[in-house]
mmCIF file of C-alpha atoms and ligand atoms in Angstrom:
data_model
loop_
_atom_site.group_PDB
_atom_site.id
_atom_site.type_symbol
_atom_site.label_atom_id
_atom_site.label_comp_id
_atom_site.label_asym_id
_atom_site.label_seq_id
_atom_site.Cartn_x
_atom_site.Cartn_y
_atom_site.Cartn_z
ATOM 1 C CA MET A 1 190.323 -16.442 -99.219
ATOM 2 C CA LEU A 2 191.512 -12.981 -100.155
ATOM 3 C CA ALA A 3 195.060 -12.034 -99.290
ATOM 4 C CA SER A 4 193.797 -9.616 -96.653
ATOM 5 C CA THR A 5 191.725 -12.246 -94.879
ATOM 6 C CA LEU A 6 194.443 -14.885 -94.829
ATOM 7 C CA GLU A 7 196.158 -15.660 -91.565
ATOM 8 C CA THR A 8 199.772 -14.613 -92.021
ATOM 9 C CA SER A 9 200.874 -18.128 -91.123
ATOM 10 C CA ASP A 10 198.902 -19.517 -94.090
ATOM 11 C CA VAL A 11 200.707 -17.369 -96.625
ATOM 12 C CA LEU A 12 203.800 -18.687 -98.363
ATOM 13 C CA LEU A 13 204.317 -16.086 -101.060
ATOM 14 C CA GLN A 14 203.206 -12.506 -101.585
ATOM 15 C CA VAL A 15 203.860 -10.795 -104.869
ATOM 16 C CA ASN A 16 203.194 -7.076 -104.995
ATOM 17 C CA GLY A 17 203.247 -4.828 -108.032
ATOM 18 C CA LEU A 18 205.702 -7.085 -109.850
ATOM 19 C CA LYS A 19 207.002 -5.678 -113.130
ATOM 20 C CA LYS A 20 209.540 -7.072 -115.548
ATOM 21 C CA TYR A 21 210.394 -4.801 -118.432
ATOM 22 C CA TYR A 22 213.007 -5.787 -120.993
ATOM 23 C CA PHE A 23 214.589 -2.580 -122.185
ATOM 24 C CA ILE A 24 215.358 -2.307 -125.864
ATOM 25 C CA ARG A 25 218.609 -0.613 -126.767
ATOM 26 C CA GLU A 26 219.110 0.466 -130.337
ATOM 27 C CA GLY A 27 221.392 2.642 -132.412
ATOM 28 C CA ILE A 28 225.143 3.035 -132.281
ATOM 29 C CA PHE A 29 225.072 4.484 -128.755
ATOM 30 C CA GLY A 30 222.826 1.704 -127.511
ATOM 31 C CA GLY A 31 220.337 4.062 -125.910
ATOM 32 C CA VAL A 32 217.054 2.718 -124.522
ATOM 33 C CA THR A 33 214.427 3.145 -127.222
ATOM 34 C CA GLY A 34 211.566 1.233 -125.678
ATOM 35 C CA SER A 35 210.633 -1.663 -123.475
ATOM 36 C CA ILE A 36 208.861 -4.987 -123.646
ATOM 37 C CA ASN A 37 206.537 -4.984 -120.673
ATOM 38 C CA ALA A 38 206.519 -8.735 -120.146
ATOM 39 C CA VAL A 39 205.063 -8.523 -116.635
ATOM 40 C CA ASP A 40 203.240 -5.305 -115.972
ATOM 41 C CA ASP A 41 202.271 -4.784 -112.344
ATOM 42 C CA ILE A 42 200.849 -7.988 -110.985
ATOM 43 C CA SER A 43 200.003 -8.864 -107.383
ATOM 44 C CA PHE A 44 198.936 -12.153 -105.868
ATOM 45 C CA THR A 45 199.250 -14.238 -102.743
ATOM 46 C CA VAL A 46 199.916 -17.967 -102.604
ATOM 47 C CA LYS A 47 198.803 -19.973 -99.609
ATOM 48 C CA LYS A 48 200.870 -22.817 -98.163
ATOM 49 C CA GLY A 49 199.924 -26.153 -99.709
ATOM 50 C CA GLU A 50 197.750 -24.819 -102.519
ATOM 51 C CA THR A 51 198.068 -24.907 -106.288
ATOM 52 C CA PHE A 52 197.847 -21.429 -107.729
ATOM 53 C CA SER A 53 197.649 -21.447 -111.508
ATOM 54 C CA ILE A 54 198.548 -18.765 -113.992
ATOM 55 C CA VAL A 55 196.838 -19.149 -117.335
ATOM 56 C CA GLY A 56 196.852 -17.122 -120.542
ATOM 57 C CA GLU A 57 197.876 -17.103 -124.185
ATOM 58 C CA SER A 58 201.448 -17.371 -125.425
ATOM 59 C CA GLY A 59 203.536 -14.319 -124.596
ATOM 60 C CA CYS A 60 201.330 -12.972 -121.799
ATOM 61 C CA GLY A 61 204.151 -13.150 -119.252
ATOM 62 C CA LYS A 62 203.572 -16.446 -117.426
ATOM 63 C CA SER A 63 207.131 -17.775 -117.654
ATOM 64 C CA THR A 64 208.658 -14.375 -116.972
ATOM 65 C CA THR A 65 206.620 -14.225 -113.757
ATOM 66 C CA GLY A 66 207.985 -17.653 -112.764
ATOM 67 C CA LYS A 67 211.544 -16.655 -113.649
ATOM 68 C CA CYS A 68 211.291 -13.511 -111.492
ATOM 69 C CA LEU A 69 210.141 -15.615 -108.542
ATOM 70 C CA VAL A 70 213.191 -17.892 -108.748
ATOM 71 C CA ARG A 71 215.302 -14.873 -109.705
ATOM 72 C CA ILE A 72 216.479 -16.255 -113.031
ATOM 73 C CA GLU A 73 215.303 -12.775 -113.970
ATOM 74 C CA ASP A 74 215.592 -9.704 -111.754
ATOM 75 C CA PRO A 75 212.293 -7.867 -111.410
ATOM 76 C CA THR A 76 212.186 -4.284 -112.692
ATOM 77 C CA SER A 77 210.084 -3.303 -109.679
ATOM 78 C CA GLY A 78 207.671 -4.678 -107.127
ATOM 79 C CA SER A 79 208.266 -7.025 -104.250
ATOM 80 C CA ILE A 80 208.363 -10.765 -103.647
ATOM 81 C CA VAL A 81 207.922 -11.913 -100.062
ATOM 82 C CA LEU A 82 208.457 -15.576 -99.175
ATOM 83 C CA ASN A 83 207.662 -16.725 -95.634
ATOM 84 C CA ASN A 84 207.433 -13.066 -94.572
ATOM 85 C CA LYS A 85 210.902 -12.350 -95.906
ATOM 86 C CA ASN A 86 211.463 -9.912 -98.738
ATOM 87 C CA ILE A 87 213.483 -11.833 -101.320
ATOM 88 C CA THR A 88 213.188 -9.342 -104.194
ATOM 89 C CA SER A 89 216.864 -8.492 -104.171
ATOM 90 C CA SER A 90 218.350 -11.380 -102.222
ATOM 91 C CA HIS A 91 221.910 -12.206 -103.134
ATOM 92 C CA GLY A 92 224.757 -14.418 -101.976
ATOM 93 C CA LYS A 93 223.766 -17.105 -99.473
ATOM 94 C CA GLU A 94 220.226 -15.770 -99.244
ATOM 95 C CA LEU A 95 219.794 -16.211 -102.999
ATOM 96 C CA LEU A 96 221.179 -19.762 -102.804
ATOM 97 C CA ASP A 97 218.728 -20.606 -100.010
ATOM 98 C CA LEU A 98 215.938 -19.126 -102.088
ATOM 99 C CA ARG A 99 216.924 -21.183 -105.130
ATOM 100 C CA ARG A 100 216.823 -24.297 -103.003
ATOM 101 C CA ASN A 101 213.456 -23.449 -101.535
ATOM 102 C CA ILE A 102 211.791 -22.518 -104.839
ATOM 103 C CA GLN A 103 212.330 -25.047 -107.592
ATOM 104 C CA MET A 104 211.133 -24.893 -111.185
ATOM 105 C CA ILE A 105 209.940 -27.679 -113.474
ATOM 106 C CA PHE A 106 209.913 -26.953 -117.190
ATOM 107 C CA GLN A 107 207.895 -28.024 -120.211
ATOM 108 C CA ASP A 108 210.791 -29.917 -121.697
ATOM 109 C CA PRO A 109 212.832 -31.592 -118.990
ATOM 110 C CA TYR A 110 215.185 -32.723 -121.736
ATOM 111 C CA SER A 111 216.507 -29.197 -122.011
ATOM 112 C CA SER A 112 217.177 -28.977 -118.281
ATOM 113 C CA LEU A 113 218.843 -32.399 -118.111
ATOM 114 C CA ASN A 114 222.404 -32.567 -119.401
ATOM 115 C CA PRO A 115 222.312 -35.188 -122.219
ATOM 116 C CA LYS A 116 225.850 -36.266 -121.324
ATOM 117 C CA HIS A 117 224.987 -36.902 -117.699
ATOM 118 C CA THR A 118 223.346 -40.033 -116.356
ATOM 119 C CA ILE A 119 220.185 -39.622 -114.327
ATOM 120 C CA ARG A 120 222.263 -40.387 -111.219
ATOM 121 C CA GLU A 121 224.546 -37.436 -112.032
ATOM 122 C CA SER A 122 221.660 -35.109 -112.824
ATOM 123 C CA ILE A 123 219.716 -35.814 -109.637
ATOM 124 C CA SER A 124 222.883 -35.922 -107.486
ATOM 125 C CA GLU A 125 224.022 -32.504 -108.666
ATOM 126 C CA PRO A 126 221.674 -30.373 -106.511
ATOM 127 C CA LEU A 127 222.096 -32.771 -103.570
ATOM 128 C CA VAL A 128 225.863 -32.384 -103.687
ATOM 129 C CA ASN A 129 225.850 -28.653 -104.522
ATOM 130 C CA PHE A 130 223.576 -27.846 -101.613
ATOM 131 C CA ARG A 131 225.485 -30.308 -99.395
ATOM 132 C CA ILE A 132 222.330 -32.239 -98.622
ATOM 133 C CA ALA A 133 223.753 -35.740 -98.940
ATOM 134 C CA LYS A 134 226.859 -37.705 -99.887
ATOM 135 C CA GLY A 135 228.126 -41.281 -99.882
ATOM 136 C CA ALA A 136 225.690 -43.937 -98.717
ATOM 137 C CA GLU A 137 223.147 -41.329 -97.724
ATOM 138 C CA LEU A 138 223.206 -39.885 -101.235
ATOM 139 C CA GLU A 139 222.685 -43.338 -102.707
ATOM 140 C CA LYS A 140 219.711 -43.954 -100.420
ATOM 141 C CA LYS A 141 218.221 -40.589 -101.304
ATOM 142 C CA LEU A 142 218.603 -41.243 -105.060
ATOM 143 C CA THR A 143 216.861 -44.604 -104.763
ATOM 144 C CA ASN A 144 214.113 -43.051 -102.706
ATOM 145 C CA LEU A 145 213.605 -40.141 -105.134
ATOM 146 C CA MET A 146 213.321 -42.509 -108.093
ATOM 147 C CA GLU A 147 210.733 -44.565 -106.251
ATOM 148 C CA ILE A 148 208.594 -41.618 -105.228
ATOM 149 C CA VAL A 149 208.349 -40.403 -108.816
ATOM 150 C CA GLY A 150 207.453 -43.912 -109.984
ATOM 151 C CA LEU A 151 210.711 -44.921 -111.685
ATOM 152 C CA SER A 152 212.840 -47.942 -110.979
ATOM 153 C CA PRO A 153 216.190 -47.053 -109.341
ATOM 154 C CA LYS A 154 217.845 -49.432 -111.790
ATOM 155 C CA TYR A 155 217.451 -46.690 -114.419
ATOM 156 C CA LEU A 156 219.773 -44.350 -112.507
ATOM 157 C CA ASP A 157 222.714 -45.059 -114.758
ATOM 158 C CA ARG A 158 220.876 -44.408 -117.997
ATOM 159 C CA TYR A 159 220.977 -41.241 -120.047
ATOM 160 C CA PRO A 160 218.078 -38.820 -120.691
ATOM 161 C CA HIS A 161 217.599 -39.891 -124.327
ATOM 162 C CA GLU A 162 216.768 -43.413 -123.152
ATOM 163 C CA PHE A 163 213.539 -42.199 -121.530
ATOM 164 C CA SER A 164 210.113 -41.215 -122.842
ATOM 165 C CA GLY A 165 208.786 -37.675 -122.391
ATOM 166 C CA GLY A 166 206.695 -38.680 -119.377
ATOM 167 C CA GLN A 167 209.624 -40.488 -117.748
ATOM 168 C CA ARG A 168 211.865 -37.487 -118.350
ATOM 169 C CA GLN A 169 209.312 -35.277 -116.653
ATOM 170 C CA ARG A 170 209.372 -37.685 -113.678
ATOM 171 C CA ILE A 171 213.155 -37.272 -113.568
ATOM 172 C CA GLY A 172 212.738 -33.472 -113.687
ATOM 173 C CA ILE A 173 210.335 -33.737 -110.754
ATOM 174 C CA ALA A 174 212.766 -35.956 -108.814
ATOM 175 C CA ARG A 175 215.522 -33.425 -109.375
ATOM 176 C CA ALA A 176 213.293 -30.589 -108.139
ATOM 177 C CA LEU A 177 212.181 -32.590 -105.093
ATOM 178 C CA ALA A 178 215.747 -33.600 -104.187
ATOM 179 C CA VAL A 179 216.409 -30.354 -102.316
ATOM 180 C CA ASN A 180 213.131 -30.390 -100.310
ATOM 181 C CA PRO A 181 211.644 -27.173 -101.700
ATOM 182 C CA GLU A 182 208.526 -25.559 -100.259
ATOM 183 C CA LEU A 183 207.397 -24.086 -103.565
ATOM 184 C CA ILE A 184 207.613 -25.616 -107.032
ATOM 185 C CA ILE A 185 206.906 -23.515 -110.086
ATOM 186 C CA CYS A 186 205.622 -25.868 -112.750
ATOM 187 C CA ASP A 187 205.973 -24.121 -116.116
ATOM 188 C CA GLU A 188 203.814 -25.996 -118.652
ATOM 189 C CA PRO A 189 205.017 -29.328 -117.221
ATOM 190 C CA VAL A 190 202.641 -31.472 -119.266
ATOM 191 C CA SER A 191 202.224 -29.409 -122.459
ATOM 192 C CA ALA A 192 204.608 -31.574 -124.452
ATOM 193 C CA LEU A 193 203.045 -34.866 -123.360
ATOM 194 C CA ASP A 194 200.246 -37.032 -124.739
ATOM 195 C CA VAL A 195 196.937 -36.543 -122.965
ATOM 196 C CA SER A 196 197.051 -39.968 -121.282
ATOM 197 C CA ILE A 197 200.530 -39.270 -119.930
ATOM 198 C CA GLN A 198 199.471 -35.758 -118.907
ATOM 199 C CA SER A 199 197.018 -37.073 -116.352
ATOM 200 C CA GLN A 200 199.597 -39.488 -114.914
ATOM 201 C CA ILE A 201 202.010 -36.626 -114.333
ATOM 202 C CA LEU A 202 199.283 -34.350 -112.949
ATOM 203 C CA ASN A 203 198.193 -37.099 -110.554
ATOM 204 C CA LEU A 204 201.796 -37.652 -109.514
ATOM 205 C CA LEU A 205 202.155 -33.926 -108.798
ATOM 206 C CA LYS A 206 198.961 -34.026 -106.725
ATOM 207 C CA ASP A 207 200.140 -37.050 -104.721
ATOM 208 C CA LEU A 208 203.531 -35.479 -104.077
ATOM 209 C CA GLN A 209 201.848 -32.270 -102.962
ATOM 210 C CA GLN A 210 199.947 -34.207 -100.301
ATOM 211 C CA GLU A 211 202.922 -36.256 -99.236
ATOM 212 C CA PHE A 212 205.419 -33.400 -98.963
ATOM 213 C CA GLN A 213 203.088 -30.434 -98.237
ATOM 214 C CA LEU A 214 204.246 -28.751 -101.419
ATOM 215 C CA THR A 215 202.916 -25.497 -102.788
ATOM 216 C CA TYR A 216 202.661 -25.167 -106.549
ATOM 217 C CA ILE A 217 202.496 -22.269 -108.938
ATOM 218 C CA PHE A 218 201.223 -23.955 -112.052
ATOM 219 C CA ILE A 219 201.734 -22.196 -115.365
ATOM 220 C CA SER A 220 199.707 -23.339 -118.352
ATOM 221 C CA HIS A 221 197.846 -22.191 -121.424
ATOM 222 C CA ASP A 222 195.599 -25.265 -121.194
ATOM 223 C CA LEU A 223 192.424 -24.690 -119.214
ATOM 224 C CA SER A 224 191.529 -28.382 -118.912
ATOM 225 C CA VAL A 225 194.878 -29.040 -117.270
ATOM 226 C CA VAL A 226 194.431 -26.007 -115.033
ATOM 227 C CA HIS A 227 190.995 -27.268 -114.036
ATOM 228 C CA HIS A 228 192.460 -30.642 -113.112
ATOM 229 C CA ILE A 229 195.140 -29.342 -110.780
ATOM 230 C CA SER A 230 194.267 -25.907 -109.378
ATOM 231 C CA ASP A 231 192.823 -24.481 -106.203
ATOM 232 C CA ARG A 232 192.949 -20.890 -107.422
ATOM 233 C CA VAL A 233 193.552 -19.406 -110.837
ATOM 234 C CA ALA A 234 194.842 -16.088 -112.193
ATOM 235 C CA VAL A 235 194.198 -15.212 -115.830
ATOM 236 C CA MET A 236 196.916 -13.099 -117.456
ATOM 237 C CA TYR A 237 196.624 -10.942 -120.524
ATOM 238 C CA LEU A 238 199.515 -8.901 -121.901
ATOM 239 C CA GLY A 239 201.494 -8.875 -118.679
ATOM 240 C CA ARG A 240 198.572 -8.200 -116.358
ATOM 241 C CA ILE A 241 196.206 -10.288 -114.267
ATOM 242 C CA VAL A 242 192.689 -9.636 -115.541
ATOM 243 C CA GLU A 243 190.791 -12.056 -113.313
ATOM 244 C CA MET A 244 191.573 -14.136 -110.258
ATOM 245 C CA GLY A 245 189.435 -16.484 -108.212
ATOM 246 C CA SER A 246 188.950 -19.961 -106.871
ATOM 247 C CA LYS A 247 188.812 -22.651 -109.520
ATOM 248 C CA THR A 248 185.050 -22.982 -109.160
ATOM 249 C CA GLU A 249 184.471 -19.229 -109.365
ATOM 250 C CA LEU A 250 186.614 -18.877 -112.398
ATOM 251 C CA PHE A 251 185.308 -21.854 -114.313
ATOM 252 C CA ASN A 252 181.648 -21.586 -113.332
ATOM 253 C CA ASN A 253 181.290 -17.835 -113.144
ATOM 254 C CA PRO A 254 183.915 -16.175 -115.341
ATOM 255 C CA LYS A 255 183.473 -12.412 -115.334
ATOM 256 C CA HIS A 256 186.143 -10.950 -117.562
ATOM 257 C CA PRO A 257 185.352 -11.085 -121.293
ATOM 258 C CA TYR A 258 188.800 -12.586 -121.879
ATOM 259 C CA THR A 259 188.222 -15.405 -119.376
ATOM 260 C CA LYS A 260 184.787 -15.978 -120.899
ATOM 261 C CA ALA A 261 186.341 -16.200 -124.341
ATOM 262 C CA LEU A 262 189.050 -18.619 -123.213
ATOM 263 C CA LEU A 263 186.506 -20.834 -121.502
ATOM 264 C CA SER A 264 183.989 -20.737 -124.294
ATOM 265 C CA SER A 265 186.575 -21.981 -126.736
ATOM 266 C CA ILE A 266 187.361 -25.260 -124.990
ATOM 267 C CA PRO A 267 185.231 -28.269 -124.395
ATOM 268 C CA ILE A 268 185.869 -29.356 -120.819
ATOM 269 C CA ALA A 269 184.573 -32.847 -120.253
ATOM 270 C CA ASN A 270 183.660 -32.324 -116.654
ATOM 271 C CA PRO A 271 180.102 -32.327 -115.326
ATOM 272 C CA ASP A 272 181.110 -29.997 -112.459
ATOM 273 C CA ILE A 273 181.702 -27.185 -114.892
ATOM 274 C CA ASP A 274 178.791 -25.135 -116.005
ATOM 275 C CA ASN A 275 180.397 -24.241 -119.295
ATOM 276 C CA LYS A 276 177.311 -23.428 -121.287
ATOM 277 C CA GLN A 277 178.376 -20.016 -122.415
ATOM 278 C CA ASP A 278 177.922 -18.514 -125.779
ATOM 279 C CA ARG A 279 180.976 -19.097 -127.872
ATOM 280 C CA ILE A 280 183.071 -15.933 -127.979
ATOM 281 C CA ILE A 281 185.494 -15.817 -130.853
ATOM 282 C CA LEU A 282 188.514 -13.648 -130.241
ATOM 283 C CA ASN A 283 189.741 -11.940 -133.344
ATOM 284 C CA GLY A 284 193.367 -11.040 -133.826
ATOM 285 C CA ASP A 285 196.458 -11.821 -131.834
ATOM 286 C CA VAL A 286 197.537 -10.605 -128.448
ATOM 287 C CA PRO A 287 199.012 -7.131 -129.041
ATOM 288 C CA SER A 288 202.748 -6.747 -128.533
ATOM 289 C CA PRO A 289 203.914 -6.035 -124.991
ATOM 290 C CA ARG A 290 206.248 -3.526 -126.646
ATOM 291 C CA ASN A 291 203.293 -1.378 -127.617
ATOM 292 C CA PRO A 292 200.392 -2.206 -125.349
ATOM 293 C CA PRO A 293 197.191 -0.413 -126.370
ATOM 294 C CA ASN A 294 195.892 2.580 -124.448
ATOM 295 C CA GLY A 295 193.137 1.959 -121.950
ATOM 296 C CA CYS A 296 192.185 -1.597 -121.149
ATOM 297 C CA TYR A 297 194.777 -3.823 -122.809
ATOM 298 C CA PHE A 298 192.038 -6.202 -123.929
ATOM 299 C CA HIS A 299 189.849 -3.597 -125.649
ATOM 300 C CA THR A 300 191.314 -4.230 -129.114
ATOM 301 C CA ARG A 301 189.828 -7.751 -129.047
ATOM 302 C CA CYS A 302 186.915 -7.294 -126.676
ATOM 303 C CA PRO A 303 183.445 -7.862 -128.129
ATOM 304 C CA TYR A 304 181.917 -5.676 -125.381
ATOM 305 C CA LYS A 305 184.254 -2.681 -125.536
ATOM 306 C CA LYS A 306 182.913 0.831 -125.005
ATOM 307 C CA GLU A 307 184.547 4.228 -125.282
ATOM 308 C CA GLN A 308 185.852 4.230 -121.713
ATOM 309 C CA CYS A 309 187.782 1.024 -122.394
ATOM 310 C CA GLU A 310 189.898 2.809 -124.983
ATOM 311 C CA ASN A 311 190.941 5.518 -122.561
ATOM 312 C CA SER A 312 191.582 4.105 -119.127
ATOM 313 C CA TYR A 313 192.616 0.831 -117.527
ATOM 314 C CA PRO A 314 189.962 -0.621 -115.196
ATOM 315 C CA ASP A 315 190.645 -1.236 -111.494
ATOM 316 C CA PHE A 316 189.756 -4.595 -110.007
ATOM 317 C CA THR A 317 186.123 -5.107 -109.049
ATOM 318 C CA SER A 318 185.467 -7.659 -106.303
ATOM 319 C CA ILE A 319 182.882 -10.251 -107.221
ATOM 320 C CA SER A 320 183.321 -12.092 -103.926
ATOM 321 C CA GLU A 321 185.903 -12.170 -101.174
ATOM 322 C CA THR A 322 188.018 -14.445 -103.323
ATOM 323 C CA HIS A 323 187.093 -13.421 -106.843
ATOM 324 C CA LYS A 324 188.037 -10.207 -108.636
ATOM 325 C CA THR A 325 188.259 -8.947 -112.175
ATOM 326 C CA ALA A 326 189.520 -5.883 -114.022
ATOM 327 C CA CYS A 327 186.647 -4.856 -116.306
ATOM 328 C CA PHE A 328 184.529 -1.686 -116.294
ATOM 329 C CA TYR A 329 181.389 -3.470 -117.349
ATOM 330 C CA VAL A 330 181.625 -6.545 -115.208
ATOM 331 C CA ASN A 331 178.000 -6.269 -114.093
ATOM 332 C CA GLU A 332 176.636 -5.634 -117.555
ATOM 333 C CA ILE A 333 178.091 -8.381 -119.684
HETATM 334 N N1 ATP B 401 214.805 -12.171 -122.402
HETATM 335 C C1 ATP B 401 213.830 -11.512 -123.035
HETATM 336 N N2 ATP B 401 214.088 -10.392 -123.736
HETATM 337 C C2 ATP B 401 213.111 -9.703 -124.371
HETATM 338 N N3 ATP B 401 211.805 -10.057 -124.355
HETATM 339 C C3 ATP B 401 211.484 -11.171 -123.673
HETATM 340 C C4 ATP B 401 212.464 -11.968 -122.977
HETATM 341 N N4 ATP B 401 211.817 -13.016 -122.390
HETATM 342 C C5 ATP B 401 210.516 -12.887 -122.705
HETATM 343 N N5 ATP B 401 210.314 -11.791 -123.475
HETATM 344 C C6 ATP B 401 209.021 -11.314 -124.002
HETATM 345 O O1 ATP B 401 208.160 -11.128 -122.894
HETATM 346 C C7 ATP B 401 206.839 -11.523 -123.210
HETATM 347 C C8 ATP B 401 206.361 -12.563 -122.216
HETATM 348 O O2 ATP B 401 207.102 -13.754 -122.423
HETATM 349 P P1 ATP B 401 206.869 -15.072 -121.582
HETATM 350 O O3 ATP B 401 207.875 -16.065 -122.011
HETATM 351 O O4 ATP B 401 206.830 -14.726 -120.133
HETATM 352 O O5 ATP B 401 205.404 -15.509 -122.034
HETATM 353 P P2 ATP B 401 204.578 -16.831 -121.733
HETATM 354 O O6 ATP B 401 203.245 -16.398 -121.219
HETATM 355 O O7 ATP B 401 205.378 -17.729 -120.853
HETATM 356 O O8 ATP B 401 204.393 -17.469 -123.181
HETATM 357 P P3 ATP B 401 204.371 -19.008 -123.667
HETATM 358 O O9 ATP B 401 202.981 -19.518 -123.353
HETATM 359 O O10 ATP B 401 204.624 -18.928 -125.126
HETATM 360 O O11 ATP B 401 205.440 -19.758 -122.912
HETATM 361 C C9 ATP B 401 206.875 -12.017 -124.659
HETATM 362 O O12 ATP B 401 206.494 -10.956 -125.499
HETATM 363 C C10 ATP B 401 208.327 -12.358 -124.859
HETATM 364 O O13 ATP B 401 208.698 -12.226 -126.214
HETATM 365 MG MG1 MG B 402 206.170 -19.650 -121.144
#
């Protein structure tokens, strides 16, 4: 469904024209000499209960997008609307409520768990801070949280280093779930794990989504993982969304040369995916977001580029009601 055709009650999050520029100050007077355009005007809508994935190469702005949504970073411009409420510049109690309602899970839960704190202390912290539970109720909640993420409550008094990567990610998930969020931003949650453990964690996330009607924004550079978990997918390149569609549209009918290249480079062992495209090799690295190229940002690596691509940035073309891409030559390639 396109944002415009969604019932308002179905929409959890609307992001409009979001930009995050990091300004560079140099010289003895510290004047602004440039900017790193980490997120450069992106818009998307996330429906209640779905998994919306953001995929793209390192440095394309995935994590910065997530950080703006939970307001670890303040957006440079644009708007973020959650449950019909503009939260772009929330502060005080509103910001606290927002931080409870949108939780984030990271690639390395070890870095978000205090090594000197037991698991009990780590999971209790948000419950106590947000005054959700104390005493016997807190104890019951801790036991329950451990069980729902598949860990024995008898581990509560152990320390993070005593757990494997997969177990630590389960603890990170328990900590995020503790405050009953509506939206969880999962930033590369399985990238550091072995493939066999990856699917256990992905399946756990799927089960929890069903059980607690959670909405996920799933950030990953790994298309097989994205295929496993997503309902809809946005492909980012140098701070911008270049293609967005349902999982099936994106994987079976990629339209942007960048999406085609990403897909052609990975073997996805899934018979549902018609991935018989010609291999497209991308030469060179992603250009720096400090000096994005003129025209279409992808033209410096695009095997199909024409003169127009060097001069102007393409608007989105709709392929279907739910599928759109920003390429001038979408019908020719
Ligand atoms: N605090 C910061 N100050 C300056 N530049 C930053 C800051 N945080 C991120 N950037 C830059 O913004 C761009 C986007 O970074 P971001 O971390 O969002 O990318 P990413 O898509 O999450 O990459 P990865 O897959 O490696 O995690 C990068 O060029 C990065 O160097
Ligand atoms: Mg990142």
